[in-house]
mmCIF file of C-alpha atoms in Angstrom:
data_model
loop_
_atom_site.group_PDB
_atom_site.id
_atom_site.type_symbol
_atom_site.label_atom_id
_atom_site.label_comp_id
_atom_site.label_asym_id
_atom_site.label_seq_id
_atom_site.Cartn_x
_atom_site.Cartn_y
_atom_site.Cartn_z
ATOM 1 C CA MET A 935 -3.349 8.348 25.741
ATOM 2 C CA PHE A 936 -2.445 6.614 29.385
ATOM 3 C CA TRP A 937 0.801 8.569 28.727
ATOM 4 C CA LEU A 938 0.244 11.669 27.313
ATOM 5 C CA VAL A 939 -2.216 11.987 30.548
ATOM 6 C CA ASP A 940 1.054 11.082 32.596
ATOM 7 C CA VAL A 941 3.280 13.067 31.125
ATOM 8 C CA PHE A 942 1.846 16.219 30.142
ATOM 9 C CA VAL A 943 -0.710 16.786 32.736
ATOM 10 C CA LEU A 944 0.181 15.370 35.984
ATOM 11 C CA GLU A 945 4.398 15.593 35.475
ATOM 12 C CA ARG A 946 3.754 18.906 34.242
ATOM 13 C CA ARG A 947 1.738 20.459 37.673
ATOM 14 C CA ARG A 948 4.844 19.101 39.579
ATOM 15 C CA LEU A 949 7.683 20.574 37.219
ATOM 16 C CA ALA A 950 5.259 24.206 38.042
ATOM 17 C CA MET A 951 5.138 23.270 41.264
ATOM 18 C CA ALA A 952 8.574 22.339 41.345
ATOM 19 C CA ALA A 953 10.064 25.142 40.004
ATOM 20 C CA GLU A 954 7.589 27.191 41.898
ATOM 21 C CA GLN A 955 9.119 26.233 45.173
ATOM 22 C CA VAL A 956 12.382 26.507 44.127
ATOM 23 C CA ARG A 957 12.103 30.414 42.719
ATOM 24 C CA ALA A 958 10.687 30.329 47.094
ATOM 25 C CA GLY A 959 14.365 29.646 47.553
ATOM 26 C CA ALA A 960 13.088 26.535 48.922
ATOM 27 C CA ASP A 961 15.367 23.499 50.059
ATOM 28 C CA ALA A 962 16.882 20.669 47.263
ATOM 29 C CA SER A 963 15.095 18.056 49.694
ATOM 30 C CA ALA A 964 11.932 19.620 49.374
ATOM 31 C CA VAL A 965 12.697 20.221 46.115
ATOM 32 C CA ALA A 966 13.798 16.592 45.507
ATOM 33 C CA PRO A 967 10.548 14.510 45.926
ATOM 34 C CA LEU A 968 8.326 16.768 43.460
ATOM 35 C CA LEU A 969 11.637 15.708 40.618
ATOM 36 C CA LYS A 970 11.301 11.730 41.401
ATOM 37 C CA SER A 971 7.294 11.664 42.061
ATOM 38 C CA ARG A 972 5.734 10.210 39.575
ATOM 39 C CA PRO A 973 2.635 7.835 40.858
ATOM 40 C CA TRP A 974 1.182 7.402 38.161
ATOM 41 C CA SER A 975 3.326 6.462 35.773
ATOM 42 C CA TYR A 976 3.914 2.372 36.498
ATOM 43 C CA PRO A 977 -0.241 2.072 36.555
ATOM 44 C CA THR A 978 0.377 3.754 32.598
ATOM 45 C CA GLN A 979 2.759 1.881 31.684
ATOM 46 C CA LEU A 980 1.424 -1.401 32.757
ATOM 47 C CA LEU A 981 -2.200 0.148 31.269
ATOM 48 C CA GLY A 982 -0.446 1.423 28.003
ATOM 49 C CA ALA A 983 2.675 -1.740 27.029
ATOM 50 C CA PRO A 984 -0.738 -4.003 26.539
ATOM 51 C CA LEU A 985 -2.513 -2.001 24.605
ATOM 52 C CA ILE A 986 0.538 -0.937 22.258
ATOM 53 C CA ILE A 987 0.666 -4.679 22.104
ATOM 54 C CA LEU A 988 -3.153 -5.849 21.479
ATOM 55 C CA VAL A 989 -3.100 -3.396 18.892
ATOM 56 C CA LEU A 990 -0.113 -4.649 16.635
ATOM 57 C CA TRP A 991 -1.530 -8.424 17.803
ATOM 58 C CA LEU A 992 -4.514 -7.257 15.869
ATOM 59 C CA ALA A 993 -3.231 -5.383 12.997
ATOM 60 C CA ILE A 994 -1.116 -8.989 12.713
ATOM 61 C CA GLN A 995 -3.736 -11.620 12.330
ATOM 62 C CA ASP A 996 -6.701 -8.891 10.394
ATOM 63 C CA SER A 997 -3.602 -7.998 8.157
ATOM 64 C CA ARG A 998 -4.033 -4.275 8.080
ATOM 65 C CA ASP A 999 -1.535 -2.091 6.702
ATOM 66 C CA LEU A 1000 1.621 -1.779 8.209
ATOM 67 C CA ALA A 1001 1.689 1.932 6.321
ATOM 68 C CA LEU A 1002 -0.776 3.263 8.582
ATOM 69 C CA LEU A 1003 0.561 1.283 11.934
ATOM 70 C CA LEU A 1004 3.652 3.152 11.054
ATOM 71 C CA ILE A 1005 2.679 6.780 10.040
ATOM 72 C CA ILE A 1006 0.162 6.888 13.974
ATOM 73 C CA GLY A 1007 3.842 6.067 15.357
ATOM 74 C CA THR A 1008 5.663 8.228 14.067
ATOM 75 C CA LEU A 1009 2.686 10.829 14.528
ATOM 76 C CA TYR A 1010 2.444 9.740 18.153
ATOM 77 C CA ALA A 1011 5.943 10.038 18.366
ATOM 78 C CA GLY A 1012 6.356 13.502 16.609
ATOM 79 C CA LEU A 1013 3.404 14.791 19.100
ATOM 80 C CA ILE A 1014 5.364 13.518 22.414
ATOM 81 C CA THR A 1015 8.553 15.174 21.191
ATOM 82 C CA LEU A 1016 6.560 18.763 20.141
ATOM 83 C CA LEU A 1017 4.872 18.935 23.645
ATOM 84 C CA ASP A 1018 7.693 18.462 25.553
ATOM 85 C CA ARG A 1019 9.457 21.086 23.728
ATOM 86 C CA LEU A 1020 6.012 23.377 24.030
ATOM 87 C CA LEU A 1021 4.897 22.713 27.620
ATOM 88 C CA MET A 1022 7.574 21.083 30.152
ATOM 89 C CA ARG A 1023 11.464 22.287 28.782
ATOM 90 C CA ARG A 1024 10.518 25.950 30.404
ATOM 91 C CA HIS A 1025 9.824 24.768 33.781
ATOM 92 C CA ARG A 1026 13.066 22.657 33.476
ATOM 93 C CA LYS A 1027 14.816 25.373 32.027
ATOM 94 C CA ALA A 1028 13.525 27.666 35.246
ATOM 95 C CA ILE A 1029 13.994 24.602 37.785
ATOM 96 C CA ALA A 1030 17.597 24.468 36.675
ATOM 97 C CA VAL A 1031 18.448 28.086 36.469
ATOM 98 C CA ALA A 1032 17.199 29.181 40.226
ATOM 99 C CA SER A 1033 18.965 26.001 41.805
ATOM 100 C CA ASP A 1034 22.406 25.953 43.096
ATOM 101 C CA ASP A 1035 21.450 22.862 43.690
ATOM 102 C CA GLU A 1036 23.782 20.390 41.410
ATOM 103 C CA ASP A 1037 21.260 16.635 41.881
ATOM 104 C CA THR A 1038 18.259 18.588 41.361
ATOM 105 C CA GLY A 1039 18.866 20.461 38.198
ATOM 106 C CA ARG A 1040 19.992 16.745 36.873
ATOM 107 C CA LEU A 1041 16.855 15.724 37.854
ATOM 108 C CA ALA A 1042 14.757 18.906 36.186
ATOM 109 C CA ARG A 1043 17.135 18.361 32.602
ATOM 110 C CA THR A 1044 15.683 14.284 32.911
ATOM 111 C CA ASP A 1045 13.088 13.273 30.783
ATOM 112 C CA SER A 1046 10.544 10.554 31.434
ATOM 113 C CA SER A 1047 11.479 7.863 29.828
ATOM 114 C CA ILE A 1048 8.216 7.722 27.645
ATOM 115 C CA VAL A 1049 9.710 11.268 26.186
ATOM 116 C CA GLU A 1050 12.757 9.863 26.010
ATOM 117 C CA TYR A 1051 11.856 7.497 23.649
ATOM 118 C CA SER A 1052 9.387 8.776 21.808
ATOM 119 C CA LYS A 1053 12.719 11.769 21.040
ATOM 120 C CA SER A 1054 15.059 8.656 20.013
ATOM 121 C CA PHE A 1055 12.626 6.637 18.842
ATOM 122 C CA PHE A 1056 10.957 9.732 16.058
ATOM 123 C CA PRO A 1057 13.699 10.682 13.315
ATOM 124 C CA VAL A 1058 14.117 6.409 12.974
ATOM 125 C CA LEU A 1059 10.319 6.298 12.368
ATOM 126 C CA ALA A 1060 10.520 9.504 10.066
ATOM 127 C CA LEU A 1061 13.014 8.227 8.475
ATOM 128 C CA VAL A 1062 11.625 4.905 7.059
ATOM 129 C CA VAL A 1063 8.063 6.093 6.579
ATOM 130 C CA VAL A 1064 9.934 8.455 4.058
ATOM 131 C CA LEU A 1065 12.293 5.891 2.355
ATOM 132 C CA ARG A 1066 9.443 2.836 2.687
ATOM 133 C CA SER A 1067 6.304 5.711 1.127
ATOM 134 C CA PHE A 1068 8.208 7.203 -1.610
ATOM 135 C CA LEU A 1069 11.756 5.038 -2.480
ATOM 136 C CA PHE A 1070 12.248 1.446 -1.705
ATOM 137 C CA GLU A 1071 9.835 -1.138 0.141
ATOM 138 C CA PRO A 1072 10.891 -4.478 1.401
ATOM 139 C CA TYR A 1073 9.054 -7.332 0.273
ATOM 140 C CA GLN A 1074 9.068 -11.389 1.041
ATOM 141 C CA ILE A 1075 7.902 -14.247 -1.161
ATOM 142 C CA PRO A 1076 5.586 -15.985 0.918
ATOM 143 C CA SER A 1077 3.861 -18.510 -2.006
ATOM 144 C CA GLU A 1078 5.068 -20.459 -4.699
ATOM 145 C CA SER A 1079 3.477 -18.789 -7.060
ATOM 146 C CA MET A 1080 5.995 -16.877 -8.668
ATOM 147 C CA ARG A 1081 8.326 -20.074 -9.076
ATOM 148 C CA PRO A 1082 11.034 -20.214 -11.133
ATOM 149 C CA THR A 1083 11.259 -16.824 -10.884
ATOM 150 C CA LEU A 1084 10.820 -16.291 -7.382
ATOM 151 C CA LEU A 1085 11.056 -18.153 -4.293
ATOM 152 C CA VAL A 1086 9.651 -19.050 -1.479
ATOM 153 C CA GLY A 1087 12.024 -17.226 0.949
ATOM 154 C CA ASP A 1088 13.100 -14.253 -1.516
ATOM 155 C CA PHE A 1089 13.640 -10.823 0.032
ATOM 156 C CA LEU A 1090 12.996 -8.359 -2.531
ATOM 157 C CA LEU A 1091 13.307 -4.415 -3.338
ATOM 158 C CA VAL A 1092 9.589 -2.879 -4.236
ATOM 159 C CA ASN A 1093 10.626 0.595 -6.415
ATOM 160 C CA LYS A 1094 7.972 2.971 -4.929
ATOM 161 C CA HIS A 1095 8.153 5.409 -7.004
ATOM 162 C CA SER A 1096 8.450 3.285 -10.697
ATOM 163 C CA TYR A 1097 4.217 4.012 -11.299
ATOM 164 C CA GLY A 1098 4.397 7.232 -9.642
ATOM 165 C CA VAL A 1099 5.397 8.913 -6.178
ATOM 166 C CA ARG A 1100 2.248 8.143 -3.891
ATOM 167 C CA LEU A 1101 0.416 9.226 -0.775
ATOM 168 C CA PRO A 1102 1.061 6.329 2.419
ATOM 169 C CA VAL A 1103 -2.574 5.122 3.002
ATOM 170 C CA ALA A 1104 -4.236 7.964 0.770
ATOM 171 C CA LYS A 1105 -3.523 6.322 -2.350
ATOM 172 C CA THR A 1106 -3.188 9.420 -4.261
ATOM 173 C CA VAL A 1107 -0.558 10.225 -6.950
ATOM 174 C CA LEU A 1108 1.133 13.120 -5.683
ATOM 175 C CA PHE A 1109 2.916 12.771 -8.970
ATOM 176 C CA PRO A 1110 2.819 10.465 -12.247
ATOM 177 C CA VAL A 1111 6.210 8.727 -13.098
ATOM 178 C CA ASP A 1112 5.171 5.633 -15.532
ATOM 179 C CA GLU A 1113 2.619 2.867 -15.873
ATOM 180 C CA PRO A 1114 3.175 -0.910 -15.443
ATOM 181 C CA ALA A 1115 4.776 -2.156 -18.788
ATOM 182 C CA HIS A 1116 3.718 -6.040 -20.210
ATOM 183 C CA GLY A 1117 5.753 -8.611 -18.208
ATOM 184 C CA ASP A 1118 6.772 -6.432 -15.411
ATOM 185 C CA VAL A 1119 6.450 -8.262 -11.838
ATOM 186 C CA MET A 1120 4.392 -5.756 -9.146
ATOM 187 C CA VAL A 1121 3.172 -5.372 -6.057
ATOM 188 C CA PHE A 1122 -0.331 -4.644 -5.937
ATOM 189 C CA LYS A 1123 -3.667 -5.682 -3.292
ATOM 190 C CA PRO A 1124 -5.803 -7.426 -5.362
ATOM 191 C CA PRO A 1125 -9.277 -7.089 -5.173
ATOM 192 C CA HIS A 1126 -10.764 -9.507 -3.186
ATOM 193 C CA ARG A 1127 -7.976 -9.150 -0.507
ATOM 194 C CA GLU A 1128 -7.263 -5.544 0.125
ATOM 195 C CA ASN A 1129 -5.346 -5.419 3.129
ATOM 196 C CA GLN A 1130 -2.675 -7.886 1.770
ATOM 197 C CA ASN A 1131 0.227 -7.634 -0.574
ATOM 198 C CA TYR A 1132 -0.104 -9.931 -3.823
ATOM 199 C CA ILE A 1133 2.839 -9.719 -6.670
ATOM 200 C CA LYS A 1134 2.680 -11.091 -9.869
ATOM 201 C CA ARG A 1135 2.934 -10.454 -13.888
ATOM 202 C CA VAL A 1136 1.713 -8.071 -15.516
ATOM 203 C CA MET A 1137 0.054 -9.756 -18.685
ATOM 204 C CA ALA A 1138 -2.508 -6.823 -19.982
ATOM 205 C CA LYS A 1139 -3.450 -3.511 -18.664
ATOM 206 C CA GLY A 1140 -5.867 -0.807 -19.505
ATOM 207 C CA GLY A 1141 -7.661 -1.193 -22.809
ATOM 208 C CA ASP A 1142 -5.435 -4.528 -23.394
ATOM 209 C CA HIS A 1143 -7.997 -7.551 -25.302
ATOM 210 C CA VAL A 1144 -6.815 -10.349 -23.527
ATOM 211 C CA ARG A 1145 -7.798 -13.930 -24.374
ATOM 212 C CA TYR A 1146 -6.385 -17.372 -22.235
ATOM 213 C CA ASP A 1147 -7.868 -20.442 -22.783
ATOM 214 C CA TYR A 1148 -7.206 -23.069 -19.819
ATOM 215 C CA GLN A 1149 -7.007 -26.390 -22.079
ATOM 216 C CA SER A 1150 -4.057 -24.799 -23.832
ATOM 217 C CA ARG A 1151 -2.803 -22.733 -21.903
ATOM 218 C CA ASP A 1152 -2.803 -20.167 -24.540
ATOM 219 C CA PHE A 1153 -2.767 -16.025 -23.961
ATOM 220 C CA TRP A 1154 -3.260 -13.452 -26.193
ATOM 221 C CA VAL A 1155 -2.964 -10.046 -25.598
ATOM 222 C CA ASN A 1156 -4.712 -7.635 -28.545
ATOM 223 C CA GLY A 1157 -5.143 -10.869 -30.885
ATOM 224 C CA GLU A 1158 -1.564 -12.011 -30.485
ATOM 225 C CA LEU A 1159 0.105 -14.821 -29.229
ATOM 226 C CA VAL A 1160 2.192 -14.922 -25.988
ATOM 227 C CA VAL A 1161 5.091 -17.027 -27.516
ATOM 228 C CA ARG A 1162 6.553 -19.449 -24.781
ATOM 229 C CA ASP A 1163 8.811 -22.662 -25.436
ATOM 230 C CA ARG A 1164 9.560 -25.912 -23.566
ATOM 231 C CA ILE A 1165 13.267 -25.597 -22.298
ATOM 232 C CA GLU A 1166 13.318 -27.904 -19.740
ATOM 233 C CA GLN A 1167 11.211 -31.010 -18.485
ATOM 234 C CA ARG A 1168 11.790 -32.458 -14.467
ATOM 235 C CA THR A 1169 10.297 -33.985 -11.493
ATOM 236 C CA GLU A 1170 9.842 -32.020 -8.503
ATOM 237 C CA ARG A 1171 7.656 -33.818 -5.875
ATOM 238 C CA GLY A 1172 6.545 -36.924 -8.319
ATOM 239 C CA ARG A 1173 5.145 -34.068 -10.581
ATOM 240 C CA SER A 1174 5.972 -33.652 -14.249
ATOM 241 C CA ILE A 1175 6.921 -30.052 -14.609
ATOM 242 C CA SER A 1176 7.980 -28.378 -18.083
ATOM 243 C CA LEU A 1177 10.493 -24.537 -17.703
ATOM 244 C CA TYR A 1178 9.043 -22.709 -20.066
ATOM 245 C CA GLU A 1179 10.889 -19.473 -21.356
ATOM 246 C CA GLU A 1180 7.906 -16.354 -22.257
ATOM 247 C CA THR A 1181 8.684 -13.086 -23.699
ATOM 248 C CA HIS A 1182 5.548 -10.777 -22.950
ATOM 249 C CA GLY A 1183 6.403 -6.867 -24.192
ATOM 250 C CA GLU A 1184 10.260 -5.854 -23.379
ATOM 251 C CA HIS A 1185 11.090 -8.863 -20.613
ATOM 252 C CA THR A 1186 11.873 -12.178 -21.149
ATOM 253 C CA TYR A 1187 11.381 -14.312 -18.166
ATOM 254 C CA GLU A 1188 10.366 -18.047 -17.273
ATOM 255 C CA ILE A 1189 7.764 -20.194 -16.298
ATOM 256 C CA TYR A 1190 6.632 -23.515 -14.548
ATOM 257 C CA GLN A 1191 3.582 -25.466 -16.178
ATOM 258 C CA PHE A 1192 2.422 -29.098 -14.882
ATOM 259 C CA ASP A 1193 2.023 -31.520 -17.533
ATOM 260 C CA ASN A 1194 -0.873 -34.159 -17.604
ATOM 261 C CA SER A 1195 -2.088 -31.524 -14.989
ATOM 262 C CA PRO A 1196 -5.907 -30.966 -14.950
ATOM 263 C CA THR A 1197 -7.817 -27.678 -16.197
ATOM 264 C CA PRO A 1198 -11.231 -26.204 -15.341
ATOM 265 C CA ASN A 1199 -13.933 -27.719 -17.952
ATOM 266 C CA TRP A 1200 -14.521 -23.641 -18.686
ATOM 267 C CA PRO A 1201 -15.281 -21.908 -21.913
ATOM 268 C CA PRO A 1202 -12.008 -19.188 -22.779
ATOM 269 C CA LEU A 1203 -11.762 -16.126 -20.629
ATOM 270 C CA ASP A 1204 -12.263 -13.416 -23.259
ATOM 271 C CA MET A 1205 -12.413 -9.714 -21.950
ATOM 272 C CA GLN A 1206 -11.447 -6.204 -22.707
ATOM 273 C CA VAL A 1207 -9.871 -4.751 -19.837
ATOM 274 C CA PRO A 1208 -10.828 -1.297 -18.389
ATOM 275 C CA GLU A 1209 -8.233 1.575 -18.227
ATOM 276 C CA GLY A 1210 -6.885 2.324 -14.811
ATOM 277 C CA HIS A 1211 -6.651 -1.656 -14.444
ATOM 278 C CA TYR A 1212 -4.557 -4.423 -14.861
ATOM 279 C CA PHE A 1213 -4.461 -8.023 -15.394
ATOM 280 C CA VAL A 1214 -1.865 -9.976 -13.545
ATOM 281 C CA VAL A 1215 -1.376 -13.958 -13.426
ATOM 282 C CA GLY A 1216 1.958 -15.547 -12.054
ATOM 283 C CA ASP A 1217 4.506 -17.677 -13.376
ATOM 284 C CA ASN A 1218 4.039 -20.805 -12.020
ATOM 285 C CA ARG A 1219 1.075 -20.965 -13.969
ATOM 286 C CA ASP A 1220 -0.732 -24.072 -12.528
ATOM 287 C CA ASN A 1221 -0.081 -23.280 -9.105
ATOM 288 C CA SER A 1222 -1.366 -19.640 -9.204
ATOM 289 C CA LEU A 1223 -4.847 -17.911 -8.469
ATOM 290 C CA ASP A 1224 -4.586 -14.668 -9.988
ATOM 291 C CA SER A 1225 -7.177 -13.016 -12.555
ATOM 292 C CA ARG A 1226 -7.494 -16.113 -14.756
ATOM 293 C CA PHE A 1227 -9.778 -17.406 -11.430
ATOM 294 C CA TRP A 1228 -10.963 -14.423 -9.238
ATOM 295 C CA GLN A 1229 -13.694 -14.193 -10.628
ATOM 296 C CA GLN A 1230 -14.845 -17.619 -10.521
ATOM 297 C CA GLN A 1231 -13.492 -18.516 -7.361
ATOM 298 C CA TYR A 1232 -14.239 -15.276 -5.496
ATOM 299 C CA GLY A 1233 -17.491 -12.869 -7.197
ATOM 300 C CA THR A 1234 -14.560 -10.614 -7.911
ATOM 301 C CA SER A 1235 -13.076 -8.296 -10.520
ATOM 302 C CA PRO A 1236 -10.049 -10.179 -12.097
ATOM 303 C CA PHE A 1237 -8.442 -6.767 -12.548
ATOM 304 C CA VAL A 1238 -6.269 -4.916 -9.880
ATOM 305 C CA ASP A 1239 -7.265 -1.903 -9.801
ATOM 306 C CA GLY A 1240 -4.499 1.072 -10.547
ATOM 307 C CA ARG A 1241 -5.459 2.977 -6.864
ATOM 308 C CA GLU A 1242 -4.076 -0.583 -5.781
ATOM 309 C CA LEU A 1243 -0.488 -0.661 -6.676
ATOM 310 C CA GLN A 1244 2.230 -1.142 -4.589
ATOM 311 C CA GLY A 1245 5.002 -0.922 -6.251
ATOM 312 C CA LYS A 1246 7.970 -2.406 -9.079
ATOM 313 C CA ALA A 1247 9.427 -4.813 -7.824
ATOM 314 C CA VAL A 1248 13.184 -4.838 -8.963
ATOM 315 C CA LEU A 1249 15.859 -6.805 -6.837
ATOM 316 C CA ARG A 1250 16.142 -9.616 -4.627
ATOM 317 C CA TRP A 1251 18.802 -8.659 -2.436
ATOM 318 C CA MET A 1252 18.721 -11.948 0.111
ATOM 319 C CA PHE A 1253 17.624 -15.726 0.435
ATOM 320 C CA TRP A 1254 15.986 -16.506 3.123
ATOM 321 C CA PRO A 1255 13.530 -19.674 3.329
ATOM 322 C CA SER A 1256 12.836 -20.270 7.472
ATOM 323 C CA LEU A 1257 14.269 -18.769 10.558
ATOM 324 C CA PHE A 1258 16.293 -22.293 11.079
ATOM 325 C CA THR A 1259 18.511 -21.744 7.881
ATOM 326 C CA VAL A 1260 21.789 -19.243 6.955
ATOM 327 C CA PRO A 1261 20.319 -16.524 4.910
ATOM 328 C CA SER A 1262 22.143 -16.788 1.244
ATOM 329 C CA PHE A 1263 22.699 -13.794 -0.923
ATOM 330 C CA SER A 1264 23.187 -16.719 -3.908
ATOM 331 C CA ARG A 1265 19.825 -15.565 -5.495
ATOM 332 C CA PHE A 1266 20.837 -11.712 -5.583
ATOM 333 C CA GLY A 1267 20.253 -10.122 -8.704
ATOM 334 C CA LEU A 1268 17.869 -7.840 -10.900
ATOM 335 C CA ILE A 1269 14.863 -9.685 -11.411
ATOM 336 C CA HIS A 1270 13.101 -9.648 -15.296
#
């Protein structure tokens, strides 16, 4: 807002005065100070820059939607570019045409820094918004809940249109494409943290009957046992872990399960998944907070609302666990 006032009120007034003086035949030395003088530029930048930094910091602290910030930034840069074209260009052009002095013409054609930055960033931001909202979005694995399929530091590509083309932020489906299938790995916003993205595997979808036994850790979907076969036993961090191969729907994948791990003394979970909702679990079955526990832990629905789907995880493209390590492409591959 400060920059808008500076550029499109104060500077426009100065350009209009300079244009009048040039048309009246004023000397270049009298016009140049008007083109150079920007008394409010530094105060407004001093006020505006910290304000933007504060907004970004609050957004990060509160885990607000990055898509919303990108859209706001794109609209802001686009608005400045449009206003410059509508309000400022004719004054600059009038000065450049009427003046015989080369330096005066050059000064008149020089954009203010905020206009120049906006013209440069607008097409880039617009492209990022389109790519991120409708095609593919990058995602970094933040926890161990999807081991061994996904590790902390994996960088993924999420297909944004697998489950329908949606308006960013508004969550409105413009063009339905497909629905999540059993075994899909998808990114979504959970019911207890609506401003944060989670990634889990779809165990049941709308209309399915799902049953989970907390003691045996078996799943039944529509009365059929989800079969898993133990293929390896290993020790990690002093704990015995079994590696299983599980098949659900058209997907075959590996899961972790702690041996001799204490389990909640709860009765089996037995419920019908509402239409338009999904029951999700992590592949690291004893180290994942998912649909099995949300209701007990947070008092929220155990299901993911279909309106909160962000897309289908389709590709691991880079592994970079920390800033102090070298990025690796050894884990590049499709996600099953």
